[in-house]
Every structure is written in C-alpha cells, then in structure tokens.
Amino acid sequence: MATTTYTLDPGAPDVPYLTFWRERHVCTLTTLRPDGTPHVVPVGVTYDPEARLARVITSSTSAKARNVLAAGEDGTPVAVCQVDGRRWATLEGRARVRTEPERIAEAERRYTERYQRAPRHNPLRVVIEIELTRALGRG
C-alpha cells in the first residue's frame, strides 16, 4: 500500500512541493493559546526554503501574534498548512514575532510576489517568522 504522507527536508523540497507553495493559496496558521488549546486562522504564508523560514505578516495586536509573544523569547511550535484537492502541504517549526523593519519589508515583498498584490498598509505590522523543522505533504 502506498504511503499518503511524505516527509521532506524543509530546506530542500522537491519541485512539486515548492511549486505548490509558490501558487496562490489561502493557508492556515495554528498557534497555541496560553492555555494550550489550538488557535487556527486563515493567513497568507510565504515559504523560503533557502533560509528554512516561513513568514506570516500580521498586526501586532492579532491573537496569533499575541499567542506567539506569550511563549517568550524561545518562541513556540506552530504549523502552517494549505490544501488544494488532494494536494496538501504542512510546514512546522518554531515561531517568533519579529519587528525589525527590514524583516517586515522582506515579508511584505515575498507576500506581494506570492499573492500578486501588495498587503494593505498597517503601521502595526509585524512578521511571524517560523524556523522550519519539518515539511509534510503531497505537492
């Protein structure tokens, strides 16, 4: 029986997996609330295998950013996922909220490239950077 789950090196994905992450798809981000329960929300995600990072732009006041910040300097485990029919992909890793203007600008640039539109202006914008430890899916 063929396996339905594929584990990949998040720093060296195969071409179909990487192509899937370059297509325009709404994704989900799962963070953990301070009480340990999952918080799942739709987001735009960009995947940078060379840096082993996934990025999510958001407002510093969002629940997802607050959940990551509540974990402290070491960050917190999270997952981002996208689905299109039988194709699916999940990236897992440790998330931290970054506020440096150059990191936010890079995340906005990548978002614009993937989603083919610039994100709306947000003076409270931060980027959740996910240091990737695992990639799963079928691209």
Short mmCIF file of C-alpha atoms in Angstrom, two decimals:
data_model
loop_
_atom_site.label_atom_id
_atom_site.label_comp_id
_atom_site.label_asym_id
_atom_site.label_seq_id
_atom_site.Cartn_x
_atom_site.Cartn_y
_atom_site.Cartn_z
CA MET A 1 0.00 0.00 0.00
CA ALA A 2 1.41 3.43 -0.95
CA THR A 3 2.02 5.98 1.75
CA THR A 4 -0.14 9.11 1.75
CA THR A 5 2.20 11.23 3.85
CA TYR A 6 5.52 12.47 2.62
CA THR A 7 8.15 13.98 4.89
CA LEU A 8 10.61 16.32 3.21
CA ASP A 9 13.59 18.35 4.30
CA PRO A 10 12.11 21.88 4.64
CA GLY A 11 15.42 23.27 3.35
CA ALA A 12 15.43 21.07 0.23
CA PRO A 13 11.89 20.43 -1.01
CA ASP A 14 11.20 18.62 -4.27
CA VAL A 15 9.97 20.65 -7.25
CA PRO A 16 6.24 19.79 -6.98
CA TYR A 17 6.20 20.72 -3.27
CA LEU A 18 7.98 24.03 -3.83
CA THR A 19 5.78 24.81 -6.85
CA PHE A 20 2.67 24.21 -4.72
CA TRP A 21 3.98 26.71 -2.13
CA ARG A 22 4.51 29.31 -4.86
CA GLU A 23 0.92 29.10 -6.09
CA ARG A 24 -1.65 31.49 -4.65
CA HIS A 25 -3.48 29.69 -1.81
CA VAL A 26 -5.04 30.75 1.44
CA CYS A 27 -3.33 28.86 4.25
CA THR A 28 -3.95 28.25 7.92
CA LEU A 29 -1.69 29.01 10.85
CA THR A 30 -2.06 27.03 14.05
CA THR A 31 -0.69 28.60 17.21
CA LEU A 32 -1.18 27.61 20.81
CA ARG A 33 -3.07 29.81 23.23
CA PRO A 34 -1.57 30.29 26.70
CA ASP A 35 -3.95 27.57 27.96
CA GLY A 36 -2.51 25.13 25.38
CA THR A 37 -5.54 24.95 23.10
CA PRO A 38 -5.04 25.42 19.35
CA HIS A 39 -5.92 28.67 17.58
CA VAL A 40 -6.33 28.14 13.82
CA VAL A 41 -6.77 31.09 11.45
CA PRO A 42 -6.56 31.77 7.70
CA VAL A 43 -3.39 33.57 6.63
CA GLY A 44 -1.10 34.23 3.72
CA VAL A 45 2.19 32.35 4.06
CA THR A 46 5.45 32.59 2.19
CA TYR A 47 7.99 29.79 2.16
CA ASP A 48 11.74 30.41 1.90
CA PRO A 49 13.47 27.01 1.86
CA GLU A 50 16.95 28.52 1.47
CA ALA A 51 16.54 30.33 4.81
CA ARG A 52 14.40 27.49 6.25
CA LEU A 53 11.71 30.07 7.07
CA ALA A 54 8.01 30.55 6.57
CA ARG A 55 6.64 34.05 7.09
CA VAL A 56 3.22 35.39 8.04
CA ILE A 57 2.55 39.12 8.12
CA THR A 58 0.03 40.31 10.67
CA SER A 59 -0.86 43.05 13.10
CA SER A 60 0.94 43.13 16.44
CA THR A 61 -2.50 43.17 18.10
CA SER A 62 -3.73 39.94 16.45
CA ALA A 63 -4.40 36.84 18.54
CA LYS A 64 -1.83 34.87 16.53
CA ALA A 65 0.91 37.41 17.28
CA ARG A 66 -0.10 37.57 20.94
CA ASN A 67 -0.04 33.76 21.18
CA VAL A 68 3.49 33.63 19.79
CA LEU A 69 4.65 36.51 22.01
CA ALA A 70 3.17 34.83 25.10
CA ALA A 71 5.58 31.92 24.60
CA GLY A 72 8.58 34.16 25.27
CA GLU A 73 11.93 34.63 23.55
CA ASP A 74 12.33 30.94 22.68
CA GLY A 75 9.21 31.06 20.52
CA THR A 76 6.56 28.41 20.21
CA PRO A 77 5.80 25.42 17.97
CA VAL A 78 3.38 26.22 15.14
CA ALA A 79 2.19 24.78 11.85
CA VAL A 80 1.09 26.35 8.57
CA CYS A 81 -0.90 24.34 6.07
CA GLN A 82 -2.50 24.64 2.66
CA VAL A 83 -4.84 22.32 0.76
CA ASP A 84 -5.97 22.12 -2.85
CA GLY A 85 -7.95 19.00 -3.62
CA ARG A 86 -5.67 16.02 -2.98
CA ARG A 87 -2.59 18.21 -2.74
CA TRP A 88 -1.65 19.42 0.72
CA ALA A 89 1.40 20.78 2.44
CA THR A 90 2.30 21.49 6.05
CA LEU A 91 5.33 23.32 7.39
CA GLU A 92 6.17 23.01 11.08
CA GLY A 93 8.63 24.90 13.21
CA ARG A 94 9.28 27.40 15.99
CA ALA A 95 7.68 30.83 15.59
CA ARG A 96 8.86 34.20 16.83
CA VAL A 97 7.41 37.66 16.26
CA ARG A 98 9.87 39.98 14.52
CA THR A 99 9.54 43.76 14.47
CA GLU A 100 12.67 44.80 12.58
CA PRO A 101 11.70 46.99 9.59
CA GLU A 102 13.96 45.06 7.19
CA ARG A 103 12.36 41.74 8.18
CA ILE A 104 8.88 43.17 7.76
CA ALA A 105 9.82 44.62 4.37
CA GLU A 106 11.18 41.25 3.21
CA ALA A 107 8.00 39.50 4.36
CA GLU A 108 5.86 42.09 2.54
CA ARG A 109 7.96 41.68 -0.63
CA ARG A 110 7.52 37.92 -0.56
CA TYR A 111 3.79 38.24 0.17
CA THR A 112 3.39 40.59 -2.82
CA GLU A 113 5.26 38.12 -5.03
CA ARG A 114 3.20 35.10 -4.00
CA TYR A 115 -0.22 36.71 -3.74
CA GLN A 116 0.27 39.14 -6.66
CA ARG A 117 -0.87 42.13 -4.63
CA ALA A 118 0.71 44.32 -2.01
CA PRO A 119 -0.59 43.93 1.53
CA ARG A 120 -2.66 46.84 2.81
CA HIS A 121 -0.85 49.49 4.82
CA ASN A 122 -0.63 48.57 8.51
CA PRO A 123 1.50 50.64 10.90
CA LEU A 124 1.17 47.85 13.49
CA ARG A 125 2.54 45.19 11.14
CA VAL A 126 4.90 42.51 12.43
CA VAL A 127 6.08 39.30 10.85
CA ILE A 128 5.78 35.88 12.41
CA GLU A 129 8.89 34.03 11.29
CA ILE A 130 8.79 30.27 11.56
CA GLU A 131 12.14 28.49 11.74
CA LEU A 132 11.24 25.31 9.89
CA THR A 133 11.96 21.90 11.33
CA ARG A 134 9.61 19.70 9.28
CA ALA A 135 7.75 19.62 5.98
CA LEU A 136 4.94 17.21 5.16
CA GLY A 137 2.58 16.81 2.27
CA ARG A 138 1.82 15.89 -1.28
CA GLY A 139 2.66 18.65 -3.74
#
